[in-house]
Coordinates of C-alpha atoms in Angstrom, one line a residue:
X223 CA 0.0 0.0 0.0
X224 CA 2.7 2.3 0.8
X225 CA 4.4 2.2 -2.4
X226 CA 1.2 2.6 -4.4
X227 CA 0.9 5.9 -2.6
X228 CA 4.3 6.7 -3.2
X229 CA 3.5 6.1 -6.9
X230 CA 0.5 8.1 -6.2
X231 CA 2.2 10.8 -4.7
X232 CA 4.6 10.7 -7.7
X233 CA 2.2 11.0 -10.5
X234 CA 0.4 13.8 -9.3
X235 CA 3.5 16.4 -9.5
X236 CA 2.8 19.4 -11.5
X237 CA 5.3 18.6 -14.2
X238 CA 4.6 14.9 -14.1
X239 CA 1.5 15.7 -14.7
X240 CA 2.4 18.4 -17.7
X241 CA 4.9 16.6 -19.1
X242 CA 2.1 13.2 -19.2
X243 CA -0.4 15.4 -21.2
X244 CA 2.3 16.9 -23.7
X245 CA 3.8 13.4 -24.0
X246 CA -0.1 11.7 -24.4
X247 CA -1.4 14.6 -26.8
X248 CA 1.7 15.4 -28.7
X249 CA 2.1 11.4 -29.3
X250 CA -1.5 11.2 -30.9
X251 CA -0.8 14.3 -33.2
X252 CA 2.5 12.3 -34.2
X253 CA 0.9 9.3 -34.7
X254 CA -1.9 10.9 -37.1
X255 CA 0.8 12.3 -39.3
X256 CA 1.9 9.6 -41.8
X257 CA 5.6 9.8 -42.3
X258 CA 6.9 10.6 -38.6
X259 CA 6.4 8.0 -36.1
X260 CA 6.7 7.7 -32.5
X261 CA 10.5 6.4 -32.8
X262 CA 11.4 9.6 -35.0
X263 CA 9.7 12.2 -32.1
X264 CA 11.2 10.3 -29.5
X265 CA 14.6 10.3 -31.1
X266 CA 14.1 14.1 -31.0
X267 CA 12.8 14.6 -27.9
X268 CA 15.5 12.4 -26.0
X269 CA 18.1 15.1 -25.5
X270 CA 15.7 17.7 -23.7
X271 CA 14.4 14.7 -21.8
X272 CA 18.1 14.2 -19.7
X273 CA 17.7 17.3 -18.1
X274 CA 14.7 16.5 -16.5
X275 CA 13.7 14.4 -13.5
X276 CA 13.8 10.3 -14.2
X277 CA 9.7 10.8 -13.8
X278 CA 9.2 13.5 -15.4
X279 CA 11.4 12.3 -18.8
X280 CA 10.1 9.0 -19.0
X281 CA 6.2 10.0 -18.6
X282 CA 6.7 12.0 -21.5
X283 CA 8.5 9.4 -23.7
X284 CA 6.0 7.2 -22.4
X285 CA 3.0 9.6 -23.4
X286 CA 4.6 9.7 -27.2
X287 CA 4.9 5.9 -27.4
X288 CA 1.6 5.0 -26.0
X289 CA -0.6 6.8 -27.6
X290 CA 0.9 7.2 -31.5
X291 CA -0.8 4.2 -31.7
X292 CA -4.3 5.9 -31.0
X293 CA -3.3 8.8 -33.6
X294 CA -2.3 6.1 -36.1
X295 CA -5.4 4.4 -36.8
X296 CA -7.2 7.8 -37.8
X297 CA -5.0 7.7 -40.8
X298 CA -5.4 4.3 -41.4
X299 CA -9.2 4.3 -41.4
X300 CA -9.8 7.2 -43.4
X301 CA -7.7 7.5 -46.1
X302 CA -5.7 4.0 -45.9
X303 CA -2.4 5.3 -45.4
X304 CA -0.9 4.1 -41.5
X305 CA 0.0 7.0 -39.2
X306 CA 2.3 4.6 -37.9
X307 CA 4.0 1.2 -38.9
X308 CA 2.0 -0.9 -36.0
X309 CA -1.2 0.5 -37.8
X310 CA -0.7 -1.3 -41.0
X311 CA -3.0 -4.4 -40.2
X312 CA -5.6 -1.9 -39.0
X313 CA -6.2 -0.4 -42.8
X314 CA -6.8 -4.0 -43.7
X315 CA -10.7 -3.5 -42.2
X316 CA -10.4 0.1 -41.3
X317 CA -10.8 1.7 -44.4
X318 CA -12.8 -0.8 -46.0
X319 CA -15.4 -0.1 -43.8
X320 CA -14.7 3.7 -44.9
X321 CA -15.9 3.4 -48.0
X322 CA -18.9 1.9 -46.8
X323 CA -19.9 5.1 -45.4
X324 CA -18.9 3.6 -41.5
X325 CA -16.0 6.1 -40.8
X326 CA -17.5 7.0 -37.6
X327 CA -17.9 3.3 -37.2
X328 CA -14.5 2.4 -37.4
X329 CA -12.6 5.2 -35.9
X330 CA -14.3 4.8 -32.7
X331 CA -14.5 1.1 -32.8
X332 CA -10.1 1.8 -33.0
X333 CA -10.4 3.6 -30.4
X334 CA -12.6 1.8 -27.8
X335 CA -10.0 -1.4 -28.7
X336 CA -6.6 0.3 -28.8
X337 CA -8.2 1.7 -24.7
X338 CA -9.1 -1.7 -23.8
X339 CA -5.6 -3.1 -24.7
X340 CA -3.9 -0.6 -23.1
X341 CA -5.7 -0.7 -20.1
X342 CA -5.4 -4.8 -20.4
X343 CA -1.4 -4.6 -20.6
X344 CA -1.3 -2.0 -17.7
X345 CA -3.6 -4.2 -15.3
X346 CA -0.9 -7.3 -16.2
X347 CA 2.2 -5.2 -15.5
X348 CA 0.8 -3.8 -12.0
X349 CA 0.1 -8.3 -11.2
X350 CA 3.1 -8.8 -12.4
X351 CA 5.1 -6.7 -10.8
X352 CA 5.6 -8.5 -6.9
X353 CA 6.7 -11.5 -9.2
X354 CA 9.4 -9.3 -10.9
X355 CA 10.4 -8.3 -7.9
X356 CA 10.8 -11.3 -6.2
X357 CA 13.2 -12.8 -9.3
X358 CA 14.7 -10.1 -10.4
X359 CA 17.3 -10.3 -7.2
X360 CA 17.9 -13.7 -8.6
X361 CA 19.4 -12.6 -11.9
X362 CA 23.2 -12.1 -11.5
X363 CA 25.7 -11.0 -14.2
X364 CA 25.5 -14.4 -16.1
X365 CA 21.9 -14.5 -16.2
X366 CA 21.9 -10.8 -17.6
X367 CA 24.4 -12.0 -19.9
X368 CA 22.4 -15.0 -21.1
X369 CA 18.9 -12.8 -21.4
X370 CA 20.4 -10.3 -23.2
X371 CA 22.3 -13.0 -25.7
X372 CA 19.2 -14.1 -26.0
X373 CA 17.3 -11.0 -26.7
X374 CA 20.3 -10.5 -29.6
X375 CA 19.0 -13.9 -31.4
X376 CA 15.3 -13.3 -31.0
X377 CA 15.9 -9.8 -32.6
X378 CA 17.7 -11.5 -35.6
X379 CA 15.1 -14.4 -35.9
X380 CA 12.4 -12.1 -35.6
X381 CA 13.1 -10.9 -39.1
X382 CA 11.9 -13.7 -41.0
X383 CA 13.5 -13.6 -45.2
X384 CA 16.2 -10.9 -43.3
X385 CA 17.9 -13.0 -40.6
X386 CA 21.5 -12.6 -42.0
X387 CA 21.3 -8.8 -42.9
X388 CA 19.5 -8.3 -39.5
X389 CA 22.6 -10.6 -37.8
X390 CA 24.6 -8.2 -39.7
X391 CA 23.2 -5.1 -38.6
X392 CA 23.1 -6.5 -34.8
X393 CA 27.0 -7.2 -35.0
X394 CA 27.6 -3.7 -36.6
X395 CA 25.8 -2.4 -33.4
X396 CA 28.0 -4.4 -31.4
X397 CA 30.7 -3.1 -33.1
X398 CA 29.6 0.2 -32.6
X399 CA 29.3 -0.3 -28.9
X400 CA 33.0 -1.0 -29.0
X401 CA 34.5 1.9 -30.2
X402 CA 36.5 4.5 -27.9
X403 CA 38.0 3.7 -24.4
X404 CA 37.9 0.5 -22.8
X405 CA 36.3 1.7 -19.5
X406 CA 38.6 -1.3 -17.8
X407 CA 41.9 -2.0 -19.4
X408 CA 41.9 2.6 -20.8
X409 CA 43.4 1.6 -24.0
X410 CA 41.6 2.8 -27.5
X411 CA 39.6 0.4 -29.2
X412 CA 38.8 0.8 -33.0
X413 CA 39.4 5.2 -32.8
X414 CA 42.0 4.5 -35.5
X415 CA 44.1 8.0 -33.9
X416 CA 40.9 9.8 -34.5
X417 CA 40.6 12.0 -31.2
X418 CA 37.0 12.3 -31.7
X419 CA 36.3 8.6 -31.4
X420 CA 37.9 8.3 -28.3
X421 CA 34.9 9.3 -26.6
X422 CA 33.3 6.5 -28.3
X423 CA 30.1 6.8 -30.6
X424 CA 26.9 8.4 -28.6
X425 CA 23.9 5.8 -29.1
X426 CA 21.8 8.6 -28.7
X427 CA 23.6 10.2 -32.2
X428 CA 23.1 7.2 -33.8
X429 CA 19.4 6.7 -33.2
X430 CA 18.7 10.3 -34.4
X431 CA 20.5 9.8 -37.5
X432 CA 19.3 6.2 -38.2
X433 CA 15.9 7.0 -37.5
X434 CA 14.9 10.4 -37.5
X435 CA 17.4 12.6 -39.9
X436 CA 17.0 9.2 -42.4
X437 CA 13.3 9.9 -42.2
X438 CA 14.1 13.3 -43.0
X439 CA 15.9 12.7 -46.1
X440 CA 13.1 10.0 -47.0
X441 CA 10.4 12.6 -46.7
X442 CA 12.6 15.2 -48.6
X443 CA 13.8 12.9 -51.3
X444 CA 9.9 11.4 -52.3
X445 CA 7.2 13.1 -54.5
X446 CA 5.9 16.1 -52.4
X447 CA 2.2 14.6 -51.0
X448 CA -1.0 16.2 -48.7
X449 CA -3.0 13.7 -47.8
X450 CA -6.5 14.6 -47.9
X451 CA -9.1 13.2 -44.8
X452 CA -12.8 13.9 -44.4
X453 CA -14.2 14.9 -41.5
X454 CA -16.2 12.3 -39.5
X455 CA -19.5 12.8 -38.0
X456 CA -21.0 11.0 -34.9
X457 CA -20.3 10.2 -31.3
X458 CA -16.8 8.8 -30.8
X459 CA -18.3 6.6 -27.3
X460 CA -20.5 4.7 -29.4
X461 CA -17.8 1.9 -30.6
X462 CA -17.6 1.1 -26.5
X463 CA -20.7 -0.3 -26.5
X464 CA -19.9 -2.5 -29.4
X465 CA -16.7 -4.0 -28.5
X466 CA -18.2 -4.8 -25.6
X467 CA -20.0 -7.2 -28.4
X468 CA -16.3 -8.3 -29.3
X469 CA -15.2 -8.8 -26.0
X470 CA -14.1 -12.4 -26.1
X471 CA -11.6 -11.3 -29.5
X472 CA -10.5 -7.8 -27.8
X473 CA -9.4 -9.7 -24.4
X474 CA -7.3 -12.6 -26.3
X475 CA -6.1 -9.7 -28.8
X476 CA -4.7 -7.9 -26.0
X477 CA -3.3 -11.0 -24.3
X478 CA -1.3 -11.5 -27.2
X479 CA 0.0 -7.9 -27.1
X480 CA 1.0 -8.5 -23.7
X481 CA 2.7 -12.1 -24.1
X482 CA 4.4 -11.1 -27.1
X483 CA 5.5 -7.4 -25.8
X484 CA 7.2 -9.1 -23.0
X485 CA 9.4 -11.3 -25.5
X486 CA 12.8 -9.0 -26.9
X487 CA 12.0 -8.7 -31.2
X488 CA 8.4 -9.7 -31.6
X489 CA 7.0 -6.4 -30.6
X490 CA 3.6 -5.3 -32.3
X491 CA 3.8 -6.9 -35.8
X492 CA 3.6 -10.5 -34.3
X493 CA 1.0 -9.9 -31.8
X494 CA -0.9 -7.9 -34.4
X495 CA -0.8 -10.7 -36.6
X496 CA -1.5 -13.8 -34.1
X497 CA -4.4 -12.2 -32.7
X498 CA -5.9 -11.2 -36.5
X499 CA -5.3 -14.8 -37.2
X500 CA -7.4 -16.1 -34.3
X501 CA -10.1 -13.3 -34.7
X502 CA -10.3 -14.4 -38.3
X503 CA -10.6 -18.6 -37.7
X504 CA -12.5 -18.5 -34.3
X505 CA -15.4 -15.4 -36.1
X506 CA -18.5 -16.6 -37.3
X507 CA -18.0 -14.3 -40.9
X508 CA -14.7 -15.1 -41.6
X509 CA -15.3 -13.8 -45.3
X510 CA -15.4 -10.4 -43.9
X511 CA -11.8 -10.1 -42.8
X512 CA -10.2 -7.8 -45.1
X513 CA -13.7 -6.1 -46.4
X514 CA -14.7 -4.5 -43.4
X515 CA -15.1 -6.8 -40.0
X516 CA -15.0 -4.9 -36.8
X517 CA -13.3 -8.9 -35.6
X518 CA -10.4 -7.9 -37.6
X519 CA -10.1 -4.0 -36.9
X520 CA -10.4 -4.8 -33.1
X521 CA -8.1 -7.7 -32.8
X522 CA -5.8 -5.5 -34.7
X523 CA -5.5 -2.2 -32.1
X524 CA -6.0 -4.4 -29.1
X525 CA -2.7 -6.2 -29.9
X526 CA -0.7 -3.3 -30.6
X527 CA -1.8 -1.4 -27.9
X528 CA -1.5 -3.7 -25.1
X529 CA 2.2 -4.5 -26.6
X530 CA 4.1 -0.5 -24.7
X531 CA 2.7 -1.9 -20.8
X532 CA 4.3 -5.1 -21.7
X533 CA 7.8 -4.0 -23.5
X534 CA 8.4 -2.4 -19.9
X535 CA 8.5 -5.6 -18.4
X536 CA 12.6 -6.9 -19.4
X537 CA 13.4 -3.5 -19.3
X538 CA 12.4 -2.7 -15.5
X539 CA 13.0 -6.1 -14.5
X540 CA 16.7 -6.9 -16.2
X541 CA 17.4 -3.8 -18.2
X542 CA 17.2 -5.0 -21.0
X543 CA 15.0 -3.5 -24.2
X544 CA 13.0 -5.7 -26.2
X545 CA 13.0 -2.7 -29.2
X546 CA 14.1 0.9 -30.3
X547 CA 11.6 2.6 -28.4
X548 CA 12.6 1.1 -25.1
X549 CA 16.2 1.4 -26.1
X550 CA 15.6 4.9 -26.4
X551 CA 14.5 4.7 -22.8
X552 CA 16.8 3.0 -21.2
X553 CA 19.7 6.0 -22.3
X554 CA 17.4 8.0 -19.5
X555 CA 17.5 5.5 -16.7
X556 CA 21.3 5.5 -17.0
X557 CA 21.7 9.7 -17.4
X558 CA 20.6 9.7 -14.2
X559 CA 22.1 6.6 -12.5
X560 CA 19.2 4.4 -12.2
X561 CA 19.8 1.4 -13.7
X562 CA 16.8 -0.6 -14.4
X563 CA 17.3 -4.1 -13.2
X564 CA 17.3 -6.2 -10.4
X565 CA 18.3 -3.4 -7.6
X566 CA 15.6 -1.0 -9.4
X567 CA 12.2 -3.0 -7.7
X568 CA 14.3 -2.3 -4.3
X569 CA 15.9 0.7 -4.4
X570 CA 13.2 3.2 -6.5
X571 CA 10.1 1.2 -6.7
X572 CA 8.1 4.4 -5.9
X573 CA 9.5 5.7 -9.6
X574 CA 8.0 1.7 -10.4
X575 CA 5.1 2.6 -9.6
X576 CA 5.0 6.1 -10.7
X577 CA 5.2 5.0 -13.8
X578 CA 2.4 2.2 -13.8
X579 CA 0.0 5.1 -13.1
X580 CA 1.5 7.3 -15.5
X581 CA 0.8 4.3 -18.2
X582 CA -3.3 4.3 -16.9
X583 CA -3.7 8.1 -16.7
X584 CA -1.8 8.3 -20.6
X585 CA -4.5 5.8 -21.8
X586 CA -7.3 8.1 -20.0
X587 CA -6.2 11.1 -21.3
X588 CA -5.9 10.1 -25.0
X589 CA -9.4 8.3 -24.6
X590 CA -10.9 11.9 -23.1
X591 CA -8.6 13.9 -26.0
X592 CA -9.8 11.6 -29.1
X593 CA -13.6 12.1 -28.1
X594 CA -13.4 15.6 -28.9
X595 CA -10.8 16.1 -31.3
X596 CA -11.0 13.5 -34.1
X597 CA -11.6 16.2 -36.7
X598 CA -9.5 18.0 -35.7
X599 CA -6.8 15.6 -36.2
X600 CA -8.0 15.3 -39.9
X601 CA -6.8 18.7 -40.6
X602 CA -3.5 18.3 -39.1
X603 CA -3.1 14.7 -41.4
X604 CA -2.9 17.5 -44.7
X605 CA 0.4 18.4 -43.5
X606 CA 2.8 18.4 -46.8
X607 CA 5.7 15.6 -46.4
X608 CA 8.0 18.2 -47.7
X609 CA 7.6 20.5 -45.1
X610 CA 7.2 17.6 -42.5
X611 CA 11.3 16.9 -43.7
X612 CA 12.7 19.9 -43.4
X613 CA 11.3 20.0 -39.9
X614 CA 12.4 17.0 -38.7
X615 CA 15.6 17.3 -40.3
X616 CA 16.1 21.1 -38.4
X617 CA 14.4 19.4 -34.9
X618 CA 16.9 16.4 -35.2
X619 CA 20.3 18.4 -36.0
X620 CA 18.8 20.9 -33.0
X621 CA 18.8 17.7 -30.7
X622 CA 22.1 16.0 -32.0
X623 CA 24.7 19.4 -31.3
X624 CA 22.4 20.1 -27.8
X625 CA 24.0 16.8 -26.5
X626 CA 27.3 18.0 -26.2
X627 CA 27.6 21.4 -28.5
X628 CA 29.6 19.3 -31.0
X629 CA 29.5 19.7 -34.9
X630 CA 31.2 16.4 -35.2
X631 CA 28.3 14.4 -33.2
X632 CA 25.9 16.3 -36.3
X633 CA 28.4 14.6 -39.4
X634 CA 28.4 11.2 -37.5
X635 CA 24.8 11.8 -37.4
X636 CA 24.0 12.7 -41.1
X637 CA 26.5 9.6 -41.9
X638 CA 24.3 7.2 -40.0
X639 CA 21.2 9.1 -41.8
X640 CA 22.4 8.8 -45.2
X641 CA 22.9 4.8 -44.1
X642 CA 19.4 5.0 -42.7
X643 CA 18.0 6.3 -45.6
X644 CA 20.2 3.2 -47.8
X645 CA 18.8 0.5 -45.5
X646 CA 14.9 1.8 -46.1
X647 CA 15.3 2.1 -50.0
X648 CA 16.5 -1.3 -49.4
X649 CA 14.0 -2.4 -46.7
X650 CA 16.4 -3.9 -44.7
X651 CA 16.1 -3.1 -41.2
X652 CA 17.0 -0.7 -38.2
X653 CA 16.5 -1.8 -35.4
X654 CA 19.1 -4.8 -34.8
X655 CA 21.5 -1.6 -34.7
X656 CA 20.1 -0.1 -31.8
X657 CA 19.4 -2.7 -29.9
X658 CA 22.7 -4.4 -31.3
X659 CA 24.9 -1.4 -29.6
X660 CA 22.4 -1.4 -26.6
X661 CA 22.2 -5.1 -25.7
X662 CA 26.1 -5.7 -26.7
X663 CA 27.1 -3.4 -23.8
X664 CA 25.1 -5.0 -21.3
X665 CA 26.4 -8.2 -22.3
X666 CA 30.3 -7.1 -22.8
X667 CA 29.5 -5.7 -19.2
X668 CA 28.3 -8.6 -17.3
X669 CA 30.4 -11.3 -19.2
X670 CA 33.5 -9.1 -17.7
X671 CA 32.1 -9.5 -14.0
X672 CA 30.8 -13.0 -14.3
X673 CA 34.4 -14.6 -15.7
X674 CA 36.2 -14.1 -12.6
X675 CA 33.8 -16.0 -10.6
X676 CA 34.2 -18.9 -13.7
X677 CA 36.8 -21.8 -13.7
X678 CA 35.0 -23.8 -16.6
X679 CA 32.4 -22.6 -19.4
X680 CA 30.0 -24.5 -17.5
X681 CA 30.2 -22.9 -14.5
X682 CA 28.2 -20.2 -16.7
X683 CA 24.8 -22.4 -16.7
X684 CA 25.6 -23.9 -13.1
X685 CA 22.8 -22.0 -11.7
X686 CA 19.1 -22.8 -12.2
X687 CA 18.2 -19.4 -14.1
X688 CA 21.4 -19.2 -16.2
X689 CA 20.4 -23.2 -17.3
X690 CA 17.4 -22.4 -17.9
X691 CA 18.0 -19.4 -20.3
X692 CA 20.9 -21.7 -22.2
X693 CA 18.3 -24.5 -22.8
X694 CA 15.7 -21.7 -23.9
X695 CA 18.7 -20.0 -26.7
X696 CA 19.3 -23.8 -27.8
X697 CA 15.6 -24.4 -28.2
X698 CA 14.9 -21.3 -30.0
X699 CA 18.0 -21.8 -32.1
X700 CA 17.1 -25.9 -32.3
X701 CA 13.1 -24.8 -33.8
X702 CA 14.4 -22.2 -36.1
X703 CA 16.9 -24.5 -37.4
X704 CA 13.8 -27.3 -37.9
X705 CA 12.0 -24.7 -39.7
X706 CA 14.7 -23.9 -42.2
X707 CA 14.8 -27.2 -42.9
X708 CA 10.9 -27.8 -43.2
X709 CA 10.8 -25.1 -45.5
X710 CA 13.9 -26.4 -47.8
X711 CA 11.9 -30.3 -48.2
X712 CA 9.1 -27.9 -49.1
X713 CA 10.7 -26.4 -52.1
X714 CA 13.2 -29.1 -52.9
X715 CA 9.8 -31.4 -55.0
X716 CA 8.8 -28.3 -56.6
X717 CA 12.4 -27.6 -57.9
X718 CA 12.3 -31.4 -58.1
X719 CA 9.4 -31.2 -60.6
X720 CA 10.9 -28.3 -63.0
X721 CA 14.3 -30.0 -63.4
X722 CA 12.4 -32.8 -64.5
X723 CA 9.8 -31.1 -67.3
X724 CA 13.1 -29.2 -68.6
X725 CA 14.6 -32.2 -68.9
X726 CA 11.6 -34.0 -71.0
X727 CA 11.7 -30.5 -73.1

């Protein structure tokens, strides 16, 4: 009781509370924009968030990342173009049922779901929490270690048809990690007599350029676009009373969002796609999905929404991020020496808790924001991508030299914008570098402390958390091996088959 009155207490400071309604607002604005993204304002927004409070920093990165998702779906519905990349799946019976006349219908029905999964990840964190903090203590430098090596290989293997460019890209963040002084031995590592690299390379320099001055040039390099939304008449409440109709598909929607969030690389897109999977085979119209089923458009922003609640889970309880956005986050816990983790559910679990209500007041306050100001948000959707480009690249070049007033952290940024503007025209992607450079220095950290305490490799799995972790890498490893092979004997009779009609030829 005490510490949920601490958490309390801790939500209802004035510029918690300020920075929770810029952070919820400004995130559905962002999120309604096509072309900008919650990882893009985030990546701006991170510098001016280390001179704040821990609190006050994190609500409002917090705000941005859950509730784009809200702002995302109004694009999606109306005019079929995602505000977001989570929102994709939503367009699939979202805008369908837009040109059926139901805008109102659907944008309200996106709403009412993408509350109820937020609320529904929130409610699991808050049960889950006495758990976390009963094994968190248990996790040493090994076990940290072995969850973040195998964070690392569910990132790669989460990108199916990409899993050696993403093991690539996760090595060239590793890499990156690397470069400067060795905090231990204070010899240079990879600087190459280049004084400026002795500091090493900033990961918040890196995310700016990779994702927002790249989606800068992207904007700036494409055919100059408005998109054009109509305005939407009718009560924005009524699609509560109807998912209450759909309750059975929201509730398993969302515990997908939460199950997958929790699990480093899967994210949104898996959840998203599970749950529309199981809407679509457990509905009684399955012939709808795709042409307008409220199953589908439901299942779709209860996933996604439930999936920010859940990502907090590895980060609070081991420090480790299961994507960019939490990446991002972490570079806050650490600017001001609290280090997510086992020590955190002991030492600052009033700022635990601060931020569980933070989540549930975010959802509330998007909810209360959307009712009112849906049209609204149509207008600012016409925003030229041009001009969106030339502010993101000013806002992100702002953000880079604030860090430390340096004009060589702005070129190292540009250079990783320029490569993140190669790796989208390729559509190859970004994120096994972030969390490649943010995972590899947990893991070069903890291996360091764990091998003296070692005599043999094994004593690295002689305890029963740091087995269990190496049996879970070699069973992940072991299935994805199985289904490589599964899908080889699956094309080996086909190419079986055309050698043999050539052949006749």
């Amino acid at each position: 009781m005490e510490n949920l009155l601490a958490g309390l207490e801790m939500l209802a400071r004035w510029d918690v509370l300020v920075a929770l309604i810029i952070g919820s607002i400004g995130g559905v604005i962002i999120g309604a924009i096509p072309g900008v993204g919650p990882a893009v304002a985030i990546a701006i927004l991170l510098p001016a968030t280390f001179g704040l409070d821990p609190i006050v920093g994190l609500t409002m990165l917090l705000g941005i990342y859950g509730s784009s998702m809200y702002g995302g779906a109004i694009p999606a519905v109306l005019i079929n173009t995602p505000g977001t990349a989570v929102n994709a799946l939503t367009s699939y019976d979202g805008y369908p049922m837009t040109q059926k006349g139901e805008a109102h219908r659907a944008v309200s029905l996106a709403y009412s779901a993408s509350f109820w999964g937020g609320i529904f990840g929130i409610l699991c964190l808050i049960l889950l929490s006495p758990v976390l903090a009963l094994i968190a203590p248990m996790f040493g430098s090994r076990e940290i270690f072995l969850a973040a090596t195998l964070g690392i290989i569910l990132v790669i293997l989460a990108h199916r048809g990409q899993i050696f460019a993403a093991g690539f890209l996760a090595m060239f963040g590793i890499f990156l990690q690397t470069v400067g002084l060795d905090a231990v031995t204070y010899t240079q590592r990879y600087t190459f007599e280049f004084s400026f690299l002795s500091s090493g390379i900033n990961l918040i320099v890196v995310v700016l350029g990779l994702f927002a001055l790249s989606q800068a040039f992207f904007l700036l390099t494409g055919p100059d676009s408005s998109p054009d939304a109509k305005p939407v008449s009718g009560r924005m409440s009524a699609g509560l009373k109807e998912l209450l109709g759909h309750k059975r598909v929201a509730t398993v929607a969302a515990g997908f969002g939460v199950i997958l969030g929790m699990i480093p690389g899967t994210g949104e897109f898996t959840a998203q796609f599970m749950s529309y999977t199981y809407a679509q085979k457990t509905s009684k119209h399955p012939e709808r999905f795709g042409k307008g089923s409220p199953e589908g458009l439901i299942a779709s922003e209860a996933a996604n929404n439930a999936v920010p609640a859940a990502a907090m889970i590895p980060l609070l309880a081991l420090g480790i991020p299961g994507e960019a956005l939490t990446a991002m986050m972490l570079s806050v816990f650490y600017v001001h020496n609290v280090i997510p983790g086992p020590q955190l559910f002991q030492n600052n679990i009033d700022l635990v808790y601060g931020l569980y209500f933070a989540l549930i007041a975010l959802n509330i306050i998007v909810m209360i924001f959307l009712l009112f100001s849906t049209n609204l948000l149509t207008k600012i959707i016409r925003v030229p991508t041009r001009f969106l480009g030339v502010m993101i690249l000013l806002l992100s070049f702002v953000g880079v030299y604030s860090l430390r007033n340096s004009l060589t952290d702005c070129m190292i940024s540009a250079g990783f914008g320029v490569l993140g503007l190669i790796l989208k025209r390729l559509n190859l992607p970004i994120v096994p570098i972030i969390l490649g450079m943010v995972l590899g220095g947990i893991m070069e950290v903890k291996l360091r402390s764990a091998l003296p305490r070692l005599k043999t490799p094994l004593d690295m799995i002689d305890r029963p958390i740091s087995f269990i972790l190496f049996a879970i890498i070699l069973i992940v490893l072991a299935l994805h091996v199985r289904t490589l092979i599964k899908e080889w004997r699956a094309h080996q009779p086909a190419e079986d088959h055309d050698m043999h009609d050539s052949q006749l030829r």
